[in-house]
PDB file of C-alpha atoms in Angstrom:
ATOM      1  CA  MET A 237     -14.910 -11.045  -2.653  1.00  0.00           C
ATOM      2  CA  ALA A 238     -14.544  -9.985  -6.263  1.00  0.00           C
ATOM      3  CA  GLU A 239     -16.718 -12.286  -8.359  1.00  0.00           C
ATOM      4  CA  ASP A 240     -14.027 -13.195 -10.885  1.00  0.00           C
ATOM      5  CA  LEU A 241     -10.984 -13.183  -8.609  1.00  0.00           C
ATOM      6  CA  ASP A 242     -10.154 -15.838  -6.094  1.00  0.00           C
ATOM      7  CA  PHE A 243      -8.256 -14.648  -3.066  1.00  0.00           C
ATOM      8  CA  SER A 244      -8.553 -17.977  -1.328  1.00  0.00           C
ATOM      9  CA  ALA A 245      -5.534 -19.922  -0.082  1.00  0.00           C
ATOM     10  CA  GLY A 246      -5.534 -21.986  -3.246  1.00  0.00           C
ATOM     11  CA  ALA A 247      -4.985 -18.951  -5.473  1.00  0.00           C
ATOM     12  CA  ARG A 248      -2.259 -17.354  -3.368  1.00  0.00           C
ATOM     13  CA  ARG A 249       1.379 -17.821  -4.310  1.00  0.00           C
ATOM     14  CA  TYR A 250       4.450 -17.790  -2.077  1.00  0.00           C
ATOM     15  CA  VAL A 251       8.141 -17.045  -2.523  1.00  0.00           C
ATOM     16  CA  ASP A 252      10.880 -17.713   0.021  1.00  0.00           C
ATOM     17  CA  THR A 253      13.602 -15.111   0.375  1.00  0.00           C
ATOM     18  CA  LYS A 254      16.007 -14.153   3.190  1.00  0.00           C
ATOM     19  CA  PHE A 255      13.144 -11.962   4.537  1.00  0.00           C
ATOM     20  CA  GLY A 256      10.814 -14.903   5.067  1.00  0.00           C
ATOM     21  CA  ARG A 257       7.919 -16.318   3.082  1.00  0.00           C
ATOM     22  CA  THR A 258       6.131 -13.699   1.031  1.00  0.00           C
ATOM     23  CA  ALA A 259       2.523 -14.151  -0.145  1.00  0.00           C
ATOM     24  CA  PHE A 260       1.146 -12.508  -3.266  1.00  0.00           C
ATOM     25  CA  VAL A 261      -1.614 -12.730  -5.865  1.00  0.00           C
ATOM     26  CA  ASP A 262      -0.400 -12.917  -9.472  1.00  0.00           C
ATOM     27  CA  VAL A 263      -3.015 -12.752 -12.226  1.00  0.00           C
ATOM     28  CA  GLY A 264      -3.131 -11.879 -15.889  1.00  0.00           C
ATOM     29  CA  ASP A 265      -0.624 -11.460 -18.709  1.00  0.00           C
ATOM     30  CA  GLY A 266       1.211  -8.496 -20.092  1.00  0.00           C
ATOM     31  CA  PHE A 267       3.655  -5.895 -18.800  1.00  0.00           C
ATOM     32  CA  PRO A 268       3.872  -6.326 -14.993  1.00  0.00           C
ATOM     33  CA  ALA A 269       2.178  -3.963 -12.567  1.00  0.00           C
ATOM     34  CA  VAL A 270       3.094  -4.286  -8.920  1.00  0.00           C
ATOM     35  CA  PHE A 271       0.547  -3.176  -6.340  1.00  0.00           C
ATOM     36  CA  LEU A 272       1.575  -2.091  -2.804  1.00  0.00           C
ATOM     37  CA  HIS A 273      -1.038  -1.715  -0.074  1.00  0.00           C
ATOM     38  CA  GLY A 274      -0.898   0.196   3.172  1.00  0.00           C
ATOM     39  CA  VAL A 275      -1.374  -0.267   6.930  1.00  0.00           C
ATOM     40  CA  GLY A 276      -3.708  -3.048   7.962  1.00  0.00           C
ATOM     41  CA  GLN A 277      -4.442  -4.028   4.427  1.00  0.00           C
ATOM     42  CA  SER A 278      -3.340  -6.860   2.114  1.00  0.00           C
ATOM     43  CA  ALA A 279      -3.364  -7.809  -1.554  1.00  0.00           C
ATOM     44  CA  TYR A 280      -7.159  -7.945  -1.200  1.00  0.00           C
ATOM     45  CA  PHE A 281      -7.139  -4.160  -1.188  1.00  0.00           C
ATOM     46  CA  TRP A 282      -6.436  -4.122  -4.935  1.00  0.00           C
ATOM     47  CA  ARG A 283      -9.179  -6.523  -6.095  1.00  0.00           C
ATOM     48  CA  GLY A 284     -10.900  -3.757  -8.061  1.00  0.00           C
ATOM     49  CA  GLN A 285      -7.715  -3.012  -9.964  1.00  0.00           C
ATOM     50  CA  LEU A 286      -6.806  -6.625 -10.582  1.00  0.00           C
ATOM     51  CA  ARG A 287     -10.265  -7.348 -11.839  1.00  0.00           C
ATOM     52  CA  GLU A 288     -10.073  -4.376 -14.215  1.00  0.00           C
ATOM     53  CA  PHE A 289      -6.534  -4.897 -15.572  1.00  0.00           C
ATOM     54  CA  LYS A 290      -5.852  -8.642 -15.478  1.00  0.00           C
ATOM     55  CA  SER A 291      -6.984  -8.958 -19.126  1.00  0.00           C
ATOM     56  CA  THR A 292      -4.156  -6.715 -20.306  1.00  0.00           C
ATOM     57  CA  ARG A 293      -1.516  -6.655 -17.569  1.00  0.00           C
ATOM     58  CA  ARG A 294       0.303  -9.114 -15.303  1.00  0.00           C
ATOM     59  CA  CYS A 295      -0.952  -7.852 -11.931  1.00  0.00           C
ATOM     60  CA  ILE A 296       1.112  -8.698  -8.843  1.00  0.00           C
ATOM     61  CA  ALA A 297      -0.324  -7.659  -5.491  1.00  0.00           C
ATOM     62  CA  ILE A 298       2.052  -8.394  -2.630  1.00  0.00           C
ATOM     63  CA  ASP A 299       1.304  -8.791   1.081  1.00  0.00           C
ATOM     64  CA  LEU A 300       3.864  -6.674   2.929  1.00  0.00           C
ATOM     65  CA  MET A 301       5.773  -8.065   5.876  1.00  0.00           C
ATOM     66  CA  ALA A 302       3.555  -7.946   8.976  1.00  0.00           C
ATOM     67  CA  HIS A 303       0.445  -8.032   6.716  1.00  0.00           C
ATOM     68  CA  GLY A 304      -1.742 -10.574   4.990  1.00  0.00           C
ATOM     69  CA  TYR A 305      -0.287 -14.033   4.595  1.00  0.00           C
ATOM     70  CA  THR A 306       3.338 -13.048   4.345  1.00  0.00           C
ATOM     71  CA  GLU A 307       5.383 -14.781   7.013  1.00  0.00           C
ATOM     72  CA  ALA A 308       8.204 -12.503   8.098  1.00  0.00           C
ATOM     73  CA  LEU A 309      10.966 -13.952  10.164  1.00  0.00           C
ATOM     74  CA  PRO A 310      10.585 -13.508  13.951  1.00  0.00           C
ATOM     75  CA  GLU A 311      11.812 -10.075  15.027  1.00  0.00           C
ATOM     76  CA  ALA A 312      12.221  -9.094  11.381  1.00  0.00           C
ATOM     77  CA  ASP A 313      12.960  -5.490  10.519  1.00  0.00           C
ATOM     78  CA  VAL A 314       9.675  -4.438   8.899  1.00  0.00           C
ATOM     79  CA  SER A 315      10.739  -0.864   8.117  1.00  0.00           C
ATOM     80  CA  PHE A 316       9.942   0.726   4.755  1.00  0.00           C
ATOM     81  CA  ARG A 317      13.543   0.202   3.679  1.00  0.00           C
ATOM     82  CA  GLU A 318      13.469  -3.522   4.346  1.00  0.00           C
ATOM     83  CA  GLN A 319      10.008  -3.863   2.758  1.00  0.00           C
ATOM     84  CA  ALA A 320      11.417  -2.319  -0.419  1.00  0.00           C
ATOM     85  CA  LYS A 321      14.311  -4.808  -0.407  1.00  0.00           C
ATOM     86  CA  MET A 322      11.944  -7.695   0.209  1.00  0.00           C
ATOM     87  CA  ILE A 323       9.672  -6.769  -2.763  1.00  0.00           C
ATOM     88  CA  LEU A 324      12.599  -6.420  -5.115  1.00  0.00           C
ATOM     89  CA  ALA A 325      13.856  -9.845  -3.956  1.00  0.00           C
ATOM     90  CA  VAL A 326      10.430 -11.380  -4.602  1.00  0.00           C
ATOM     91  CA  LEU A 327      10.297  -9.852  -8.061  1.00  0.00           C
ATOM     92  CA  ASP A 328      13.783 -11.276  -8.782  1.00  0.00           C
ATOM     93  CA  GLN A 329      12.539 -14.706  -7.762  1.00  0.00           C
ATOM     94  CA  ILE A 330       9.555 -14.640 -10.083  1.00  0.00           C
ATOM     95  CA  GLY A 331      11.463 -13.239 -13.040  1.00  0.00           C
ATOM     96  CA  VAL A 332      10.111  -9.680 -13.075  1.00  0.00           C
ATOM     97  CA  ASP A 333      12.711  -7.130 -14.083  1.00  0.00           C
ATOM     98  CA  ARG A 334      10.857  -3.939 -15.106  1.00  0.00           C
ATOM     99  CA  PHE A 335       7.416  -3.039 -13.847  1.00  0.00           C
ATOM    100  CA  ASP A 336       4.931  -0.282 -13.118  1.00  0.00           C
ATOM    101  CA  LEU A 337       4.289   0.546  -9.438  1.00  0.00           C
ATOM    102  CA  VAL A 338       0.815   1.248  -8.020  1.00  0.00           C
ATOM    103  CA  MET A 339       0.719   2.446  -4.410  1.00  0.00           C
ATOM    104  CA  ASN A 340      -1.453   3.530  -1.529  1.00  0.00           C
ATOM    105  CA  ASP A 341      -0.764   4.667   2.068  1.00  0.00           C
ATOM    106  CA  SER A 342       2.532   3.336   3.467  1.00  0.00           C
ATOM    107  CA  GLY A 343       2.920   1.295   0.242  1.00  0.00           C
ATOM    108  CA  GLY A 344       3.678   4.689  -1.326  1.00  0.00           C
ATOM    109  CA  ALA A 345       6.612   5.234   0.960  1.00  0.00           C
ATOM    110  CA  ILE A 346       7.925   1.800   0.151  1.00  0.00           C
ATOM    111  CA  GLY A 347       7.479   2.406  -3.580  1.00  0.00           C
ATOM    112  CA  GLN A 348       9.387   5.693  -3.419  1.00  0.00           C
ATOM    113  CA  ILE A 349      12.318   3.887  -1.788  1.00  0.00           C
ATOM    114  CA  MET A 350      12.138   1.160  -4.487  1.00  0.00           C
ATOM    115  CA  ALA A 351      12.114   3.774  -7.240  1.00  0.00           C
ATOM    116  CA  VAL A 352      15.285   5.509  -6.041  1.00  0.00           C
ATOM    117  CA  THR A 353      16.939   2.194  -5.260  1.00  0.00           C
ATOM    118  CA  ALA A 354      16.237   0.564  -8.615  1.00  0.00           C
ATOM    119  CA  PRO A 355      15.318   3.381 -11.039  1.00  0.00           C
ATOM    120  CA  ASP A 356      16.057   1.294 -14.101  1.00  0.00           C
ATOM    121  CA  ARG A 357      13.464  -1.279 -12.998  1.00  0.00           C
ATOM    122  CA  VAL A 358      10.539   1.025 -12.213  1.00  0.00           C
ATOM    123  CA  ARG A 359       8.995   2.096 -15.518  1.00  0.00           C
ATOM    124  CA  SER A 360       6.285   4.277 -13.906  1.00  0.00           C
ATOM    125  CA  MET A 361       4.740   5.175 -10.546  1.00  0.00           C
ATOM    126  CA  ALA A 362       1.050   5.669  -9.742  1.00  0.00           C
ATOM    127  CA  PHE A 363       0.393   7.228  -6.354  1.00  0.00           C
ATOM    128  CA  SER A 364      -2.742   7.502  -4.341  1.00  0.00           C
ATOM    129  CA  ASN A 365      -2.835   9.029  -0.816  1.00  0.00           C
ATOM    130  CA  CYS A 366       0.388   7.982   0.901  1.00  0.00           C
ATOM    131  CA  ASP A 367       3.309   8.929   3.068  1.00  0.00           C
ATOM    132  CA  VAL A 368       5.336  11.783   1.618  1.00  0.00           C
ATOM    133  CA  HIS A 369       8.626  13.284   2.844  1.00  0.00           C
ATOM    134  CA  ASP A 370       8.282  14.252   6.528  1.00  0.00           C
ATOM    135  CA  ASN A 371       4.538  13.711   6.820  1.00  0.00           C
ATOM    136  CA  TRP A 372       5.089  10.483   8.736  1.00  0.00           C
ATOM    137  CA  PRO A 373       3.741   9.722  11.163  1.00  0.00           C
ATOM    138  CA  PRO A 374       0.629  11.823  10.667  1.00  0.00           C
ATOM    139  CA  THR A 375      -0.436  13.398  13.964  1.00  0.00           C
ATOM    140  CA  THR A 376      -3.798  11.773  13.503  1.00  0.00           C
ATOM    141  CA  LEU A 377      -2.059   8.415  14.121  1.00  0.00           C
ATOM    142  CA  ASN A 378      -0.419   9.349  17.423  1.00  0.00           C
ATOM    143  CA  GLU A 379      -2.868   7.373  19.589  1.00  0.00           C
ATOM    144  CA  ILE A 380      -2.636   4.351  17.305  1.00  0.00           C
ATOM    145  CA  ARG A 381       1.127   4.455  17.298  1.00  0.00           C
ATOM    146  CA  GLU A 382       1.299   4.574  21.041  1.00  0.00           C
ATOM    147  CA  ALA A 383      -0.991   1.558  21.287  1.00  0.00           C
ATOM    148  CA  ALA A 384       1.301  -0.265  18.802  1.00  0.00           C
ATOM    149  CA  LYS A 385       4.446   0.656  20.782  1.00  0.00           C
ATOM    150  CA  THR A 386       2.882  -0.843  23.901  1.00  0.00           C
ATOM    151  CA  GLY A 387       1.956  -4.004  22.006  1.00  0.00           C
ATOM    152  CA  VAL A 388      -1.842  -3.743  22.144  1.00  0.00           C
ATOM    153  CA  PHE A 389      -2.806  -2.306  18.753  1.00  0.00           C
ATOM    154  CA  ALA A 390      -2.926  -5.639  16.922  1.00  0.00           C
ATOM    155  CA  ASP A 391      -5.303  -6.963  19.587  1.00  0.00           C
ATOM    156  CA  GLN A 392      -7.452  -3.846  19.207  1.00  0.00           C
ATOM    157  CA  MET A 393      -7.664  -4.543  15.488  1.00  0.00           C
ATOM    158  CA  GLY A 394      -8.491  -8.164  16.144  1.00  0.00           C
ATOM    159  CA  ALA A 395     -11.422  -7.144  18.314  1.00  0.00           C
ATOM    160  CA  PHE A 396     -13.090  -5.637  15.228  1.00  0.00           C
ATOM    161  CA  LEU A 397     -13.582  -9.132  13.854  1.00  0.00           C
ATOM    162  CA  GLU A 398     -16.198  -9.703  16.528  1.00  0.00           C
ATOM    163  CA  ALA A 399     -17.596  -6.174  16.420  1.00  0.00           C
ATOM    164  CA  PRO A 400     -17.339  -4.867  12.828  1.00  0.00           C
ATOM    165  CA  GLU A 401     -19.784  -2.083  13.657  1.00  0.00           C
ATOM    166  CA  GLN A 402     -17.160  -0.627  16.021  1.00  0.00           C
ATOM    167  CA  PHE A 403     -14.676  -0.463  13.122  1.00  0.00           C
ATOM    168  CA  ALA A 404     -17.196   1.519  11.111  1.00  0.00           C
ATOM    169  CA  GLU A 405     -17.759   3.923  14.023  1.00  0.00           C
ATOM    170  CA  THR A 406     -14.050   4.506  14.620  1.00  0.00           C
ATOM    171  CA  THR A 407     -11.363   3.709  12.045  1.00  0.00           C
ATOM    172  CA  GLY A 408     -13.803   3.182   9.218  1.00  0.00           C
ATOM    173  CA  LYS A 409     -15.050   6.725   9.109  1.00  0.00           C
ATOM    174  CA  LEU A 410     -11.470   7.989   8.862  1.00  0.00           C
ATOM    175  CA  VAL A 411     -10.557   5.926   5.790  1.00  0.00           C
ATOM    176  CA  TYR A 412     -13.813   5.391   3.817  1.00  0.00           C
ATOM    177  CA  GLU A 413     -16.468   7.834   2.627  1.00  0.00           C
ATOM    178  CA  ASP A 414     -19.043   5.193   3.587  1.00  0.00           C
ATOM    179  CA  PRO A 415     -17.802   3.381   6.675  1.00  0.00           C
ATOM    180  CA  ALA A 416     -20.280   0.554   5.938  1.00  0.00           C
ATOM    181  CA  PHE A 417     -17.995  -0.332   2.985  1.00  0.00           C
ATOM    182  CA  ALA A 418     -15.868  -2.169   5.541  1.00  0.00           C
ATOM    183  CA  THR A 419     -18.013  -5.338   5.584  1.00  0.00           C
ATOM    184  CA  PRO A 420     -17.269  -8.261   7.914  1.00  0.00           C
ATOM    185  CA  GLU A 421     -15.851 -10.066   4.839  1.00  0.00           C
ATOM    186  CA  LEU A 422     -13.453  -7.206   4.116  1.00  0.00           C
ATOM    187  CA  LEU A 423     -12.304  -7.072   7.797  1.00  0.00           C
ATOM    188  CA  ARG A 424     -11.759 -10.825   7.824  1.00  0.00           C
ATOM    189  CA  ALA A 425      -9.655 -10.678   4.659  1.00  0.00           C
ATOM    190  CA  ASN A 426      -7.316  -8.087   6.118  1.00  0.00           C
ATOM    191  CA  ILE A 427      -7.335  -8.446   9.888  1.00  0.00           C
ATOM    192  CA  ALA A 428      -7.675 -12.205  10.456  1.00  0.00           C
ATOM    193  CA  PRO A 429      -4.236 -13.132   9.051  1.00  0.00           C
ATOM    194  CA  LEU A 430      -2.341 -10.331  10.807  1.00  0.00           C
ATOM    195  CA  VAL A 431      -3.625 -11.414  14.229  1.00  0.00           C
ATOM    196  CA  SER A 432      -3.408 -15.187  13.613  1.00  0.00           C
ATOM    197  CA  SER A 433      -0.334 -15.651  15.812  1.00  0.00           C
ATOM    198  CA  GLN A 434       1.603 -13.715  18.432  1.00  0.00           C
ATOM    199  CA  THR A 435       4.557 -13.438  16.055  1.00  0.00           C
ATOM    200  CA  ARG A 436       2.371 -11.783  13.432  1.00  0.00           C
ATOM    201  CA  LYS A 437       0.770  -9.476  15.989  1.00  0.00           C
ATOM    202  CA  ASP A 438       4.213  -8.433  17.233  1.00  0.00           C
ATOM    203  CA  ALA A 439       5.355  -7.682  13.656  1.00  0.00           C
ATOM    204  CA  PHE A 440       2.254  -5.605  12.974  1.00  0.00           C
ATOM    205  CA  ASN A 441       2.756  -3.602  16.166  1.00  0.00           C
ATOM    206  CA  ARG A 442       6.365  -2.943  15.141  1.00  0.00           C
ATOM    207  CA  TYR A 443       5.268  -1.849  11.678  1.00  0.00           C
ATOM    208  CA  VAL A 444       2.735   0.668  13.015  1.00  0.00           C
ATOM    209  CA  GLY A 445       4.609   1.873  16.067  1.00  0.00           C
ATOM    210  CA  PHE A 446       8.174   2.307  15.034  1.00  0.00           C
ATOM    211  CA  GLN A 447       8.373   3.795  11.551  1.00  0.00           C
ATOM    212  CA  ASP A 448       9.858   7.279  11.159  1.00  0.00           C
ATOM    213  CA  HIS A 449       9.981   9.888   8.364  1.00  0.00           C
ATOM    214  CA  SER A 450      13.770   9.802   8.158  1.00  0.00           C
ATOM    215  CA  GLN A 451      13.408   6.907   5.703  1.00  0.00           C
ATOM    216  CA  LEU A 452      11.785   9.274   3.178  1.00  0.00           C
ATOM    217  CA  VAL A 453      13.586  12.536   4.068  1.00  0.00           C
ATOM    218  CA  VAL A 454      16.938  10.877   3.304  1.00  0.00           C
ATOM    219  CA  ILE A 455      15.850  10.007  -0.279  1.00  0.00           C
ATOM    220  CA  GLU A 456      14.577  13.492  -1.235  1.00  0.00           C
ATOM    221  CA  GLU A 457      17.604  14.414  -3.327  1.00  0.00           C
ATOM    222  CA  ASP A 458      17.398  11.197  -5.308  1.00  0.00           C
ATOM    223  CA  LEU A 459      13.639  11.505  -5.613  1.00  0.00           C
ATOM    224  CA  ARG A 460      14.022  14.968  -7.226  1.00  0.00           C
ATOM    225  CA  LYS A 461      16.376  13.421  -9.813  1.00  0.00           C
ATOM    226  CA  LEU A 462      14.044  10.652 -10.893  1.00  0.00           C
ATOM    227  CA  GLN A 463      12.832  10.827 -14.461  1.00  0.00           C
ATOM    228  CA  THR A 464      10.237   8.095 -13.899  1.00  0.00           C
ATOM    229  CA  PRO A 465       6.748   9.092 -15.161  1.00  0.00           C
ATOM    230  CA  ALA A 466       4.343   9.517 -12.236  1.00  0.00           C
ATOM    231  CA  LEU A 467       0.611   9.692 -11.816  1.00  0.00           C
ATOM    232  CA  ILE A 468      -0.810  11.238  -8.625  1.00  0.00           C
ATOM    233  CA  VAL A 469      -4.494  10.744  -7.790  1.00  0.00           C
ATOM    234  CA  TRP A 470      -5.490  12.023  -4.345  1.00  0.00           C
ATOM    235  CA  GLY A 471      -8.525  11.863  -2.107  1.00  0.00           C
ATOM    236  CA  ALA A 472      -8.932  15.440  -0.836  1.00  0.00           C
ATOM    237  CA  LYS A 473     -10.920  14.509   2.251  1.00  0.00           C
ATOM    238  CA  ASP A 474      -8.222  12.304   3.753  1.00  0.00           C
ATOM    239  CA  PRO A 475      -7.469  13.365   7.396  1.00  0.00           C
ATOM    240  CA  PHE A 476      -4.090  11.576   7.354  1.00  0.00           C
ATOM    241  CA  PHE A 477      -2.477  12.837   4.180  1.00  0.00           C
ATOM    242  CA  PRO A 478      -3.907  16.253   3.116  1.00  0.00           C
ATOM    243  CA  VAL A 479      -3.800  17.137  -0.564  1.00  0.00           C
ATOM    244  CA  GLU A 480      -0.900  19.503  -0.025  1.00  0.00           C
ATOM    245  CA  TRP A 481       1.311  16.395   0.092  1.00  0.00           C
ATOM    246  CA  ALA A 482       0.161  15.362  -3.336  1.00  0.00           C
ATOM    247  CA  HIS A 483       1.412  18.692  -4.627  1.00  0.00           C
ATOM    248  CA  TRP A 484       4.709  18.325  -2.723  1.00  0.00           C
ATOM    249  CA  LEU A 485       5.208  15.007  -4.466  1.00  0.00           C
ATOM    250  CA  HIS A 486       4.276  16.550  -7.838  1.00  0.00           C
ATOM    251  CA  ASP A 487       6.801  19.339  -7.387  1.00  0.00           C
ATOM    252  CA  ALA A 488       9.503  16.897  -6.316  1.00  0.00           C
ATOM    253  CA  LEU A 489       9.118  14.461  -9.210  1.00  0.00           C
ATOM    254  CA  PRO A 490      10.421  15.940 -12.507  1.00  0.00           C
ATOM    255  CA  ASN A 491       8.129  13.787 -14.682  1.00  0.00           C
ATOM    256  CA  ALA A 492       4.869  13.847 -12.745  1.00  0.00           C
ATOM    257  CA  GLU A 493       1.480  14.424 -14.327  1.00  0.00           C
ATOM    258  CA  PRO A 494      -0.714  17.191 -12.873  1.00  0.00           C
ATOM    259  CA  VAL A 495      -2.326  16.107  -9.591  1.00  0.00           C
ATOM    260  CA  ILE A 496      -5.842  14.714  -9.909  1.00  0.00           C
ATOM    261  CA  GLU A 497      -7.907  15.647  -6.804  1.00  0.00           C
ATOM    262  CA  LEU A 498     -11.032  13.688  -5.849  1.00  0.00           C
ATOM    263  CA  GLU A 499     -13.015  16.071  -3.745  1.00  0.00           C
ATOM    264  CA  SER A 500     -14.870  13.705  -1.409  1.00  0.00           C
ATOM    265  CA  ALA A 501     -12.495  10.740  -1.523  1.00  0.00           C
ATOM    266  CA  MET A 502     -10.592   9.448   1.515  1.00  0.00           C
ATOM    267  CA  LEU A 503      -7.477   7.412   2.151  1.00  0.00           C
ATOM    268  CA  PHE A 504      -8.664   4.044   0.835  1.00  0.00           C
ATOM    269  CA  PHE A 505     -10.558   5.356  -2.166  1.00  0.00           C
ATOM    270  CA  PRO A 506      -8.794   3.044  -4.712  1.00  0.00           C
ATOM    271  CA  GLU A 507     -10.585   0.205  -2.946  1.00  0.00           C
ATOM    272  CA  GLU A 508     -13.883   1.988  -2.259  1.00  0.00           C
ATOM    273  CA  ARG A 509     -14.106   3.790  -5.636  1.00  0.00           C
ATOM    274  CA  PRO A 510     -11.982   1.668  -8.016  1.00  0.00           C
ATOM    275  CA  GLY A 511     -13.369   3.246 -11.133  1.00  0.00           C
ATOM    276  CA  ASP A 512     -12.200   6.711 -10.094  1.00  0.00           C
ATOM    277  CA  PHE A 513      -8.695   5.373  -9.769  1.00  0.00           C
ATOM    278  CA  ASN A 514      -8.672   2.886 -12.654  1.00  0.00           C
ATOM    279  CA  THR A 515      -9.779   5.407 -15.299  1.00  0.00           C
ATOM    280  CA  PRO A 516      -6.810   7.814 -14.899  1.00  0.00           C
ATOM    281  CA  LEU A 517      -4.504   4.876 -14.285  1.00  0.00           C
ATOM    282  CA  LYS A 518      -5.463   3.267 -17.591  1.00  0.00           C
ATOM    283  CA  ALA A 519      -5.014   6.582 -19.446  1.00  0.00           C
ATOM    284  CA  PHE A 520      -1.645   7.070 -17.786  1.00  0.00           C
ATOM    285  CA  TRP A 521      -0.459   3.597 -18.739  1.00  0.00           C
ATOM    286  CA  ASP A 522      -1.750   3.995 -22.304  1.00  0.00           C
ATOM    287  CA  GLY A 523       0.359   7.102 -22.621  1.00  0.00           C
ATOM    288  CA  LEU A 524       3.609   5.430 -21.659  1.00  0.00           C
ATOM    289  CA  SER A 525       6.040   4.792 -24.473  1.00  0.00           C
TER     290      SER A 525
END
């Protein structure tokens, strides 16, 4: 756990909307930055960014539906589209109108939908490796998706809590340069809440098993019209989202900065190597008018 950030139950905040009870961490003061994590993660993913920026920014890291401590309604639609609506509803509740988006993995898909839905609210977008256009689901995820569709993937994830070394030997080596980065503490922070009840396990299986790329393909025209400034920092060793998709995103967004490629970085590099993400993110934010 980050030394100067408390992710315990006492520090977590909640907001009730028609989507359920959303959990989030809200620290610091300044112009709001909203952080969106990916599959199997939670607000905890962004601890290195919140620690860095909480002295100058209001940092809001939200647990997506089917993740973390957010309590989605039973049988809730946990698609990217509904996640985007949920996050905007939460921001309405806590009085956040305009904000900067920071995204990773499927959080990037959700953020793209938010940006075309509410372009006047999103001041800027900062992307790391994420879903882009029709690169969802990545073929690398086929086995995982099938397990989710049959309702067993959440239980497979839960088994890692008792055998963290198996996570390092399987999933860990696909998302981290050093699989040992996924300590038992990290696994507990992310996995324990999402398998804490059958309702939560069912929601997580739906999230992983039943997404489709049509949710992004349908927004391409609007995405290409966005004038929102965009930063794209990409781990070039990611087996799920190759760097070509960073350049697709760059070419689609009229106001995107040149892609920054990190040669040895993988999908979850903002968590594993926060400095390599925070440095260009700070420079990008400093350059906004």
